[in-house]
Short mmCIF file of C-alpha atoms in Angstrom, two decimals:
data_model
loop_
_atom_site.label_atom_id
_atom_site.label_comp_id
_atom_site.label_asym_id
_atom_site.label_seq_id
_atom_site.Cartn_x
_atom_site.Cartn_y
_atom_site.Cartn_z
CA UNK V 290 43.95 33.97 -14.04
CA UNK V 291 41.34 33.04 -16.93
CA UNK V 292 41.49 31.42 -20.53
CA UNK V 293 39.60 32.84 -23.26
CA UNK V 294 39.25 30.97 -26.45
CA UNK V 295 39.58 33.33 -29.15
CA UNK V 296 39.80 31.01 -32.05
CA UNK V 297 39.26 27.58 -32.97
CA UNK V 298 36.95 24.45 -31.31
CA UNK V 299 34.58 26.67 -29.05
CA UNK V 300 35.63 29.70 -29.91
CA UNK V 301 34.11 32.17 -26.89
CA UNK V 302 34.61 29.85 -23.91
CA UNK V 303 36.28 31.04 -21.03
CA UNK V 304 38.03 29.00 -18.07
CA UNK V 305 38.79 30.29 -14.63
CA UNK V 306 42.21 28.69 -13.40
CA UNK V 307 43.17 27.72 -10.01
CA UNK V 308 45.74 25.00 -9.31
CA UNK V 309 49.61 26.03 -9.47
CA UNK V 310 50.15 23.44 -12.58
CA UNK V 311 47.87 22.70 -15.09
CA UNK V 312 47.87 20.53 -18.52
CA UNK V 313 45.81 21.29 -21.59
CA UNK V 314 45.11 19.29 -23.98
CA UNK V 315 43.10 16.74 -26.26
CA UNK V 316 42.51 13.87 -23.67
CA UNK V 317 40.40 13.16 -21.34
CA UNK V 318 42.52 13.29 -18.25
CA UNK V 319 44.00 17.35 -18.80
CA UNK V 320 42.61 19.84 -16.76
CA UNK V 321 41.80 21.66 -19.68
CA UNK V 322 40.32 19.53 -22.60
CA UNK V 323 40.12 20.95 -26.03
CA UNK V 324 38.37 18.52 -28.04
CA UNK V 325 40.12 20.24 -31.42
CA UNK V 326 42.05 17.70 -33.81
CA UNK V 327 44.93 20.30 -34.00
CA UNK V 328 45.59 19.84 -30.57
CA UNK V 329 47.72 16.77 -29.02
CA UNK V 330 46.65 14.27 -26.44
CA UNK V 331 48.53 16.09 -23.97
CA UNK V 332 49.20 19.42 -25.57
CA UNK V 333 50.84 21.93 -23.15
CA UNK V 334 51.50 22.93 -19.34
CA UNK V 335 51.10 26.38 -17.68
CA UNK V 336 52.59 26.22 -14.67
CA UNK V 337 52.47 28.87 -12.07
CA UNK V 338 55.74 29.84 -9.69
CA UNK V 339 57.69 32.49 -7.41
CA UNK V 340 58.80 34.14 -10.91
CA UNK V 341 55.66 34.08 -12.59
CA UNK V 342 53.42 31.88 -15.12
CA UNK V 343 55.19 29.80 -17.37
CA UNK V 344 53.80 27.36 -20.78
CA UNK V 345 55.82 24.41 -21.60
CA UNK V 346 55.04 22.34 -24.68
CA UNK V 347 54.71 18.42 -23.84
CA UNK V 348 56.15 17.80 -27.33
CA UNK V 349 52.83 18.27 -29.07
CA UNK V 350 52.18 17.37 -33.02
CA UNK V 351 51.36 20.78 -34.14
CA UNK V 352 53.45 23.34 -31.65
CA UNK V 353 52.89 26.04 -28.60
CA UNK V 354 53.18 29.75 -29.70
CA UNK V 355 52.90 32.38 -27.91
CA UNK V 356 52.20 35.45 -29.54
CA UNK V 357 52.69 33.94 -32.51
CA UNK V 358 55.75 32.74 -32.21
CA UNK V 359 57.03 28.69 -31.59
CA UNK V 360 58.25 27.92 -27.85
CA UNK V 361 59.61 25.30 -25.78
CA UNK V 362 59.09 27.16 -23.07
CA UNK V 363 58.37 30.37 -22.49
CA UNK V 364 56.93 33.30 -19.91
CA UNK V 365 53.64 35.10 -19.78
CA UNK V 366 51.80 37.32 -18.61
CA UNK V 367 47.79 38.63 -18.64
CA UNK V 368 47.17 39.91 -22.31
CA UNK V 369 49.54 37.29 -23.53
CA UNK V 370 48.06 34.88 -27.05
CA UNK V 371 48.60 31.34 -26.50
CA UNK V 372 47.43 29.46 -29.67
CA UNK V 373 47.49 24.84 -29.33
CA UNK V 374 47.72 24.27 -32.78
CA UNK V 375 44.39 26.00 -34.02
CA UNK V 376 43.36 26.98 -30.36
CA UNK V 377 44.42 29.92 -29.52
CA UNK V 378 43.66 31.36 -26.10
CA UNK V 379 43.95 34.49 -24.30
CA UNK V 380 45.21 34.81 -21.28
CA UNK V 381 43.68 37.69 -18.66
CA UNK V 382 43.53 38.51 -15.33
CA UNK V 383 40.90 36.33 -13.05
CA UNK V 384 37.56 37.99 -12.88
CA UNK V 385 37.15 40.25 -9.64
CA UNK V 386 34.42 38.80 -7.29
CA UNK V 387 32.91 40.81 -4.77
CA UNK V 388 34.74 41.17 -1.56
CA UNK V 389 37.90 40.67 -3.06
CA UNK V 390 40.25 43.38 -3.87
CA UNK V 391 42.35 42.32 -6.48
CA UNK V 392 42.21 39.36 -9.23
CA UNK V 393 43.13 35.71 -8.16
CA UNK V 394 47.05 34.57 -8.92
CA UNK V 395 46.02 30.84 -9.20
CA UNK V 396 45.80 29.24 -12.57
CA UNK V 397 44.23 25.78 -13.22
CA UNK V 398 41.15 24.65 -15.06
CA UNK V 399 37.56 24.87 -12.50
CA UNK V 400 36.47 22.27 -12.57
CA UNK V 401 40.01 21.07 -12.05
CA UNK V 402 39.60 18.03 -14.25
CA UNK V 403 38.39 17.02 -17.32
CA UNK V 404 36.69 20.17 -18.65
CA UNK V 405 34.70 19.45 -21.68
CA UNK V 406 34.92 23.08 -23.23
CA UNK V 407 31.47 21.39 -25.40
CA UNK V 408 29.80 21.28 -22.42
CA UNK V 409 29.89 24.73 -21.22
CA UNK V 410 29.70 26.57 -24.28
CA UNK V 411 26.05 26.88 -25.98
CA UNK V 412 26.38 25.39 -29.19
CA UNK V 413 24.60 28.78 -31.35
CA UNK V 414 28.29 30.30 -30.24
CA UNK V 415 30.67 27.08 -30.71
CA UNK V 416 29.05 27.36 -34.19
CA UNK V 417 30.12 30.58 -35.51
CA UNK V 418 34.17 29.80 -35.42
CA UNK V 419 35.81 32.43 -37.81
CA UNK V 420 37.62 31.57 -40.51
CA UNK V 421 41.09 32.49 -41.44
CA UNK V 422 43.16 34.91 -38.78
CA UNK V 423 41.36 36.95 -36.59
CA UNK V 424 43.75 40.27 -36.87
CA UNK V 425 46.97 40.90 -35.47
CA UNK V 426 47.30 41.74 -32.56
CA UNK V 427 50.21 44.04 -30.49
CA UNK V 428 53.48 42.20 -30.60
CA UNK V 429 51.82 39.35 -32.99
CA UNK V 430 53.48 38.08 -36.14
CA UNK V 431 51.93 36.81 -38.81
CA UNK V 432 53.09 34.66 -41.41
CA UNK V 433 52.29 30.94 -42.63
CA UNK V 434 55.04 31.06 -45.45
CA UNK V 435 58.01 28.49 -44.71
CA UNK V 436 60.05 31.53 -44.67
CA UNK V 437 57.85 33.52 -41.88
CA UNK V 438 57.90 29.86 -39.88
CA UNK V 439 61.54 29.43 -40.30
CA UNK V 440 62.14 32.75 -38.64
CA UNK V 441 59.43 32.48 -36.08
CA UNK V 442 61.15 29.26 -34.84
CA UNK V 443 64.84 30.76 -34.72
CA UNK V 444 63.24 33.60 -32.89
CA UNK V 445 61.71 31.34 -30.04
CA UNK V 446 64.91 29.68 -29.92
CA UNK V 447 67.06 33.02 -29.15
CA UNK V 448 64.46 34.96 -27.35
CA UNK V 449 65.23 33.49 -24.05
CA UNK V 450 69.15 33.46 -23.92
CA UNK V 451 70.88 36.34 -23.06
CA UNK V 452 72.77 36.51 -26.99
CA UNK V 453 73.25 40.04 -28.79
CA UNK V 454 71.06 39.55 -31.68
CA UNK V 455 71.43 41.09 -35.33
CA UNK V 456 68.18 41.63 -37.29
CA UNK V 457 68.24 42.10 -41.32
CA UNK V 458 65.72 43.25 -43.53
CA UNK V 459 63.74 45.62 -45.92
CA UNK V 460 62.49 48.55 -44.40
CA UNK V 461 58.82 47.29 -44.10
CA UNK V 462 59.46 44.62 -43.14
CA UNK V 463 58.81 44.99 -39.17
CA UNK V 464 62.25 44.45 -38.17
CA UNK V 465 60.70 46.27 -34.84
CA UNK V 466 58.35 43.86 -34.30
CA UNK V 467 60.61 41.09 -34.29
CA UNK V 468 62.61 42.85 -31.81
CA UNK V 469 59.57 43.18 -29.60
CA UNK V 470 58.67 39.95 -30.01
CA UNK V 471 62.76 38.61 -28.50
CA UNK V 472 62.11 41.06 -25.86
CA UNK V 473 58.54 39.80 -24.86
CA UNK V 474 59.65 35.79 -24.81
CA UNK V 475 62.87 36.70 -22.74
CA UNK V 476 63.27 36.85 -18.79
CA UNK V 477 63.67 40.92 -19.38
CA UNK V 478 60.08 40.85 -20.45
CA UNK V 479 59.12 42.79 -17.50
CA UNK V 480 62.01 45.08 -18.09
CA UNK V 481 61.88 48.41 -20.34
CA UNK V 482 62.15 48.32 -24.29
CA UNK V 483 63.94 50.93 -25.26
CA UNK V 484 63.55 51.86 -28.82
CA UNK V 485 66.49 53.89 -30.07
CA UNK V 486 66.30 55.07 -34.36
CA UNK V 487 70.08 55.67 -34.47
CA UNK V 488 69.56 57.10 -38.28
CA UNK V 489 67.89 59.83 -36.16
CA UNK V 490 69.68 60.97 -33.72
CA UNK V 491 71.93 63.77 -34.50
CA UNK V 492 75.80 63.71 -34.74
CA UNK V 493 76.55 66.07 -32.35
CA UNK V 494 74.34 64.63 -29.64
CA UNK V 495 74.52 61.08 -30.56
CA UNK V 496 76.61 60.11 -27.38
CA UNK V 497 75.36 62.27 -25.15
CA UNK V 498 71.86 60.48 -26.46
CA UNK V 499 73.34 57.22 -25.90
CA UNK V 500 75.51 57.16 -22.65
CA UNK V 501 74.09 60.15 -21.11
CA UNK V 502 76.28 63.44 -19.82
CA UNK V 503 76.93 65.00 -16.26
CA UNK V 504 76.33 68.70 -15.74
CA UNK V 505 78.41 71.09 -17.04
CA UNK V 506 80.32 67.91 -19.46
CA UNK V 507 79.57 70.56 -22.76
CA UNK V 508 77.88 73.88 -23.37
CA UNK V 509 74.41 73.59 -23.05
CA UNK V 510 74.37 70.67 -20.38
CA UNK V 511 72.60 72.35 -17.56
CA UNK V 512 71.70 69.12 -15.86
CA UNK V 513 72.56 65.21 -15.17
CA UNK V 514 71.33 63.35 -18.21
CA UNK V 515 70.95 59.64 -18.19
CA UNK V 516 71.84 58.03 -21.37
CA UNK V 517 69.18 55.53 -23.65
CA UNK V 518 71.93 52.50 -22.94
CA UNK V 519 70.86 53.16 -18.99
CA UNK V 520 67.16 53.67 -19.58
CA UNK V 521 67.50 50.46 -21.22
CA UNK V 522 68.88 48.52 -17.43
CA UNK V 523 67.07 45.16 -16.39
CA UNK V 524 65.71 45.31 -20.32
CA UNK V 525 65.95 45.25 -23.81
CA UNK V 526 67.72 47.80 -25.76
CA UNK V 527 67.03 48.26 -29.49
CA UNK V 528 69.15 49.96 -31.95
CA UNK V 529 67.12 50.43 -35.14
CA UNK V 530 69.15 51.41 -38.14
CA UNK V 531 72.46 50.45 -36.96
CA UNK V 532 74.53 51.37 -40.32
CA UNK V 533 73.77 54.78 -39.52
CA UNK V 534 75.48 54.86 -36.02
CA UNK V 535 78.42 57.31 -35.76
CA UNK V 536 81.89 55.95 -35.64
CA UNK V 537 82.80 57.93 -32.12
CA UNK V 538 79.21 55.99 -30.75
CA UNK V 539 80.11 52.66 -31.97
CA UNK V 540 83.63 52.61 -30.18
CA UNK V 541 81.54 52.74 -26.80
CA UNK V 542 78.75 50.87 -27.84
CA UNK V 543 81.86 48.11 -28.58
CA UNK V 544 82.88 48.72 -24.81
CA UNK V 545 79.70 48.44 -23.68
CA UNK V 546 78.68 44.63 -25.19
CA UNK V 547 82.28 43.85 -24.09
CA UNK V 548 82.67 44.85 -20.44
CA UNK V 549 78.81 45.96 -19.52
CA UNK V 550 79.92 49.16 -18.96
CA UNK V 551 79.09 53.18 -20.14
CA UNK V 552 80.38 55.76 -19.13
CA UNK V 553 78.43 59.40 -18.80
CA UNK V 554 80.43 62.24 -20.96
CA UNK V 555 82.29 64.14 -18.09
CA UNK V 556 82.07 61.41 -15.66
CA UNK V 557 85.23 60.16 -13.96
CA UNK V 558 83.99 56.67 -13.72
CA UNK V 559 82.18 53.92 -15.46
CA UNK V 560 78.73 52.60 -14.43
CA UNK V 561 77.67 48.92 -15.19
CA UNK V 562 74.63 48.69 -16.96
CA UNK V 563 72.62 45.09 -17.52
CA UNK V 564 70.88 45.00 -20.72
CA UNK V 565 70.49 43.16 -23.40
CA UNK V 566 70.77 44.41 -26.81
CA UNK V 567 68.75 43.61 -30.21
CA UNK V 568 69.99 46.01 -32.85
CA UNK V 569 68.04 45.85 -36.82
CA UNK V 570 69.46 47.11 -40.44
CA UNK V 571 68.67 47.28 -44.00
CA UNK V 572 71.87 47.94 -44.90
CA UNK V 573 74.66 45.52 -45.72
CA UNK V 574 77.11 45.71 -42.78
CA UNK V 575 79.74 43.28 -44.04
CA UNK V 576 80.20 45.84 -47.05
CA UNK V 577 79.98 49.09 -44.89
CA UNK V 578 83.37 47.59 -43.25
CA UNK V 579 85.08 46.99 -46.02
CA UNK V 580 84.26 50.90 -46.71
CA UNK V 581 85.56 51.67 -43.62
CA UNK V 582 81.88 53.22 -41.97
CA UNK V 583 81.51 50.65 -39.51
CA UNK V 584 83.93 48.53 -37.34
CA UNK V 585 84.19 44.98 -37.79
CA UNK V 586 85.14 43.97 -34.39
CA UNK V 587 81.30 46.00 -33.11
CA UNK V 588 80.06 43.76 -36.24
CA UNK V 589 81.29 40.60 -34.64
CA UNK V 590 79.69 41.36 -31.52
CA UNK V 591 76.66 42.34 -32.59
CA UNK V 592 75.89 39.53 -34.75
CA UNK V 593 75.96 36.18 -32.43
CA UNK V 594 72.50 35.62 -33.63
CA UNK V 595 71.30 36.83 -37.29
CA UNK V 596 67.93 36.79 -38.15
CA UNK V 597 66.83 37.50 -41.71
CA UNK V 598 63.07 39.32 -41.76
CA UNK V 599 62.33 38.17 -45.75
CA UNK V 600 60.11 40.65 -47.96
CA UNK V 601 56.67 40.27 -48.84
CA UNK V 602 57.44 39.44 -52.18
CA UNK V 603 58.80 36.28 -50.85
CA UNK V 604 56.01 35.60 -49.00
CA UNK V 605 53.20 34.93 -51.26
CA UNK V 606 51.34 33.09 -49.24
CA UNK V 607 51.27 35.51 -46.66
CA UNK V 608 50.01 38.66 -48.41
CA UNK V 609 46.14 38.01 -48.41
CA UNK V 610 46.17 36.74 -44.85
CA UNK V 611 48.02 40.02 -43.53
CA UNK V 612 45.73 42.09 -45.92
CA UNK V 613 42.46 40.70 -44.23
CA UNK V 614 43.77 40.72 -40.96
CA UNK V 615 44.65 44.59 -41.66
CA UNK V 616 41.26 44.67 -42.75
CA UNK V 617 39.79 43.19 -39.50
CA UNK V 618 41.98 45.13 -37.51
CA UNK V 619 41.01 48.58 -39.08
CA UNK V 620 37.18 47.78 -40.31
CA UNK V 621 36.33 45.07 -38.54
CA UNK V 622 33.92 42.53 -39.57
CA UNK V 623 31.84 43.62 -41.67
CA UNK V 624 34.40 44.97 -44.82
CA UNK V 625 36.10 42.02 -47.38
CA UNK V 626 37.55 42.13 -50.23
CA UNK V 627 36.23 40.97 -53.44
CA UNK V 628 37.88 38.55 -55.64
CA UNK V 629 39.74 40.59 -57.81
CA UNK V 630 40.76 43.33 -54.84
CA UNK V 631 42.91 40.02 -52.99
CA UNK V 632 44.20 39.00 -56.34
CA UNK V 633 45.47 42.37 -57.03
CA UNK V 634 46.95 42.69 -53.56
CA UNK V 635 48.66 39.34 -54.15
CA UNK V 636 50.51 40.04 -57.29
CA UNK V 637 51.64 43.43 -56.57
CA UNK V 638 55.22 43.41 -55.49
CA UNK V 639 55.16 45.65 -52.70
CA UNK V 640 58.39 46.95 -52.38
CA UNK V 641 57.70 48.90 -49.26
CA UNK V 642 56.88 45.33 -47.76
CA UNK V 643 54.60 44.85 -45.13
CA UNK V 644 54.38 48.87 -43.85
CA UNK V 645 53.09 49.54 -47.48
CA UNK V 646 50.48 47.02 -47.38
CA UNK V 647 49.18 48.09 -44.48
CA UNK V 648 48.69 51.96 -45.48
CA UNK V 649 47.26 50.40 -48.94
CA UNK V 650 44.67 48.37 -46.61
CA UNK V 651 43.77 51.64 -44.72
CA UNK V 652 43.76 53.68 -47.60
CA UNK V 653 40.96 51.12 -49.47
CA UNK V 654 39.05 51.06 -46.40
CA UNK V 655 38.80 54.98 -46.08
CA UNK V 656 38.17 55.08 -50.19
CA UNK V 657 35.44 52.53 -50.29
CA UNK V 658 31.80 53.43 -50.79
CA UNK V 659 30.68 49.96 -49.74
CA UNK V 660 31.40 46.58 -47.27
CA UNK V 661 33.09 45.24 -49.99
CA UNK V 662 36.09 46.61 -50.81
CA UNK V 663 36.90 46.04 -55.33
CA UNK V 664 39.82 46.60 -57.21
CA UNK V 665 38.93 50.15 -57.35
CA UNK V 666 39.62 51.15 -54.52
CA UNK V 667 43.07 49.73 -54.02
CA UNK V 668 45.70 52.83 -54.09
CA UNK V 669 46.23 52.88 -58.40
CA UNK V 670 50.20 52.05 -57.90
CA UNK V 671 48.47 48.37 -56.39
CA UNK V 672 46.24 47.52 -59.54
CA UNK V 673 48.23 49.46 -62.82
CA UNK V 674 51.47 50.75 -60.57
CA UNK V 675 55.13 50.37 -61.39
CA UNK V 676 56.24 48.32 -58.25
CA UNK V 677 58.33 45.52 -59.49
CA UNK V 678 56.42 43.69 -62.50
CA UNK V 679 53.05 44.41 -61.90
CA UNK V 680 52.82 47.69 -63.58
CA UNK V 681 54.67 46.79 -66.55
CA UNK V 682 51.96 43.89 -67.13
CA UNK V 683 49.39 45.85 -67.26
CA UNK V 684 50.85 48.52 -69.46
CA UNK V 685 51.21 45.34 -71.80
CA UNK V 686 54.67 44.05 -70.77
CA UNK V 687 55.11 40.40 -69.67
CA UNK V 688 58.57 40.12 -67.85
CA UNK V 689 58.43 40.79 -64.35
CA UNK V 690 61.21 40.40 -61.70
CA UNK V 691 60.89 36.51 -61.57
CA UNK V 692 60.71 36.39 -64.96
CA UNK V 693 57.57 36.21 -67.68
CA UNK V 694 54.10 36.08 -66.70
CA UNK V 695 51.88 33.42 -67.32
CA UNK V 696 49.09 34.28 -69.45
CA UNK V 697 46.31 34.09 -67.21
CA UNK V 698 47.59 36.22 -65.19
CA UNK V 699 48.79 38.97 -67.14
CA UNK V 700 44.95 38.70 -69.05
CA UNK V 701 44.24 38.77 -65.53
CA UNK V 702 46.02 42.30 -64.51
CA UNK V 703 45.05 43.57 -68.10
CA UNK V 704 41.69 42.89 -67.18
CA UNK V 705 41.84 44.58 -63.37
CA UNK V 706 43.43 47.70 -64.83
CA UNK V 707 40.69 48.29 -67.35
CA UNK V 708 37.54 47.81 -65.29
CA UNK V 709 39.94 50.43 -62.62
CA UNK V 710 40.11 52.49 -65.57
CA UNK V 711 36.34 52.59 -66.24
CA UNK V 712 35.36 52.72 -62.82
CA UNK V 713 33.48 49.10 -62.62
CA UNK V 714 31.58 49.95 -65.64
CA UNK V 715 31.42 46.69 -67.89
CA UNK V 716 30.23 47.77 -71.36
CA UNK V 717 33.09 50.63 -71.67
CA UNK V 718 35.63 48.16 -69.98
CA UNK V 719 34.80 45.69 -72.95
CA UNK V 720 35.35 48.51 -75.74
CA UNK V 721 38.43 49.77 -73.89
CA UNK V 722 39.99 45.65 -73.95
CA UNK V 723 38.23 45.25 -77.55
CA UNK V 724 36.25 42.29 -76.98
CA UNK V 725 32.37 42.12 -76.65
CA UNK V 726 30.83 42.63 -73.75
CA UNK V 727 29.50 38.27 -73.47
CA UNK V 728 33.71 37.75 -73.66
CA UNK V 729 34.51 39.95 -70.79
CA UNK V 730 31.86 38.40 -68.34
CA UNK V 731 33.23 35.08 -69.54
CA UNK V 732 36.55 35.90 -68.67
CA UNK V 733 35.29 37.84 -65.76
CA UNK V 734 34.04 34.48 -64.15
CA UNK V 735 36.61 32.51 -65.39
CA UNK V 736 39.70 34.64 -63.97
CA UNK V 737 37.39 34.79 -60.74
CA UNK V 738 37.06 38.31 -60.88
CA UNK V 739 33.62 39.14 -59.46
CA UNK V 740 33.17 42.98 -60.70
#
């Protein structure tokens, strides 16, 4: 296999492994040196066995992630994101060389020792690192909030056991992703992910959906059906809205996470069935109990380990990273934001969370006439909207849900809404705030809006 660094200290250099264990690291003596301060002395090991390729963290300064997410240890496979503190590498298949049929299986650094990355990299490309996040990537999260590192630790912790795990959260939030992100650090990796909506599945058919039927079990069943739970054997099996499950489905989902079994409707015998399962809800299961929709004993079972995905709005620091990696991801280079377009983006409250942003991020990049992407061209909900208390602020009110706005910024989101309102244009956007037009570009530059 081969190492491409994507980002960070030589960003573009790629190393061909070979030996079944190798170390990367800072010092001179790993078989893969990154000379990056981010990364420790002796950073990380991928080791290669009967089971596959495996990175270990050697108790580094600054963490291993894979995929974005904090490990001890961990699998992976080609197509896989490794990051060494501001390294991060991708992991692919050894190049093909002619006479050979398939890629390589070995992995260590070639040379095998002390690879200078400086040294076989041209320095015009180990100059032109990007800055920031490159884009996410599939089965990536993002998030440099202590809330989004928080839950990115718990969920390198639980991936690899075998525990049922509960995931909370907004819709928007990408509950899913999380779940994709357990499966792909767990030994089932290699397994199926079976993605199951039960808010979608209709009441009639919900267990036959589930558990699958035999021929002839109801009107209509022509034909052996295997159920979702079995699709879901040697893997991962997600249950997204789980509130929304039917009472007659969560008795066997119950005997199911208690005894491994399902049983087919019509069949005369049970069938064991190993998978693990990672079910998701906005809804508020403890209270759904008490009101008699849901079971508590299925509740108890499902929840060994809870994770909590927060909203955006309580991740601040997160929102203009995941908008410009949206942006790189659907524009690619060449679009940014201006000033004023990021701080709109980061004092909207986005109640649809991070599935909102996104669309608002696609919608800009469709709208815009140029590279750079203003505050007109934000969706209008974004820059005079009534999410939360950004709209009311720029109507005139001050109070939003955490309570008053500071000045600047509600001048600030006054300001935005206006030059919105006159499309850019300065002069009317001065007589429209009532100040001259010499006030407005003094505000302009000191508010760092760069209309």
């Amino acid at each position: 296999m081969r190492l491409i660094v994507e980002d960070g200290y030589n960003r573009g250099a790629e190393i061909v492994l070979g030996e079944p264990t190798v170390v990367l690291g800072r010092g001179a003596d790993c078989a893969v040196q990154l000379l990056d301060e981010s990364v420790s002395r002796h950073h990380a090991e991928l080791t290669r066995g009967d089971d596959g390729v495996s990175v270990r963290d050697l108790g580094s300064r600054n963490g291993t992630r894979v995929n974005g997410v904090p490990v001890e240890t961990a699998a992976v496979e080609a197509g896989d994101r490794i990051a060494l503190g501001d390294v991060r590498l991708l992991l692919l298949p050894a190049p093909v060389t002619p006479g050979e049929d398939e890629p390589s299986q070995s992995i260590a650094a070639r040379p095998t020792a002390g690879v200078d990355l400086s040294e076989t990299v041209p320095v015009a490309n180990a100059g032109t690192i990007r800055g920031g996040h490159p884009g996410p990537q599939p089965g990536e999260i993002l998030g440099e909030s202590t809330a989004m590192k928080a839950l990115l630790t718990r969920i390198g912790r639980a991936a690899p056991t075998p525990a049922t795990i509960l995931i909370q959260g907004e819709s928007g939030t990408g509950k899913e992703l999380v779940a994709r992100a357990i499966h792909g650090l767990s030994p089932r990796r290699r397994g199926p992910f079976v993605v199951v909506n039960c808010a979608a599945l209709p009441t009639e058919l919900v267990e036959s959906e589930l558990f699958g039927h035999e021929k002839g079990a109801f009107t209509g069943a022509l034909a052996r059906k295997a159920g979702l739970v079995e699709a879901a054997h040697h893997g991962t099996l997600f249950l997204d809205e789980l509130g929304e499950l039917a009472p007659p489905a969560q008795a066997k989902l119950l005997r199911f996470l208690e005894s491994g079994e399902v049983q087919r409707l019509g069949a005369t015998r049970p069938m064991v069935i190993d998978a693990r399962l990672v079910a998701a809800t906005h809804r508020n299961l403890e209270r759904l109990v008490t009101e008699g929709s849901f079971r508590a004993d299925l509740l108890h079972r499902v929840r060994v380990v809870e994770l909590f995905v927060p909203p955006l709005r309580d991740r601040g620091d997160d929102i203009p990273l995941l908008a410009e990696a949206f942006l790189r991801q659907l524009a690619g280079e060449r679009r940014r934001f201006s000033r004023a377009a990021l701080s709109a983006i980061k004092t909207y409250r986005w109640p649809g969370n991070v599935r909102e942003l996104r669309n608002a991020v696609e919608a800009a990049v469709i709208l815009a006439k140029e590279d750079r992407i203003d505050v007109t061209d934000l969706p209008p909900r974004v820059v005079g909207g009534d999410a939360g208390g950004g709209g009311d602020a720029l109507r005139g009110g001050t109070a939003g849900d955490d309570g008053p706005l500071s000045l600047e910024d509600a001048e600030r989101r006054a300001i935005i809404a206006a030059l919105r309102f006159c499309d850019g244009h300065r002069t009317r956007t001065a007589k429209v705030l009532g100040i001259d037009r010499k006030t407005l570009y003094s505000k302009l530059k000191a508010l760092g809006i760069d209309e």
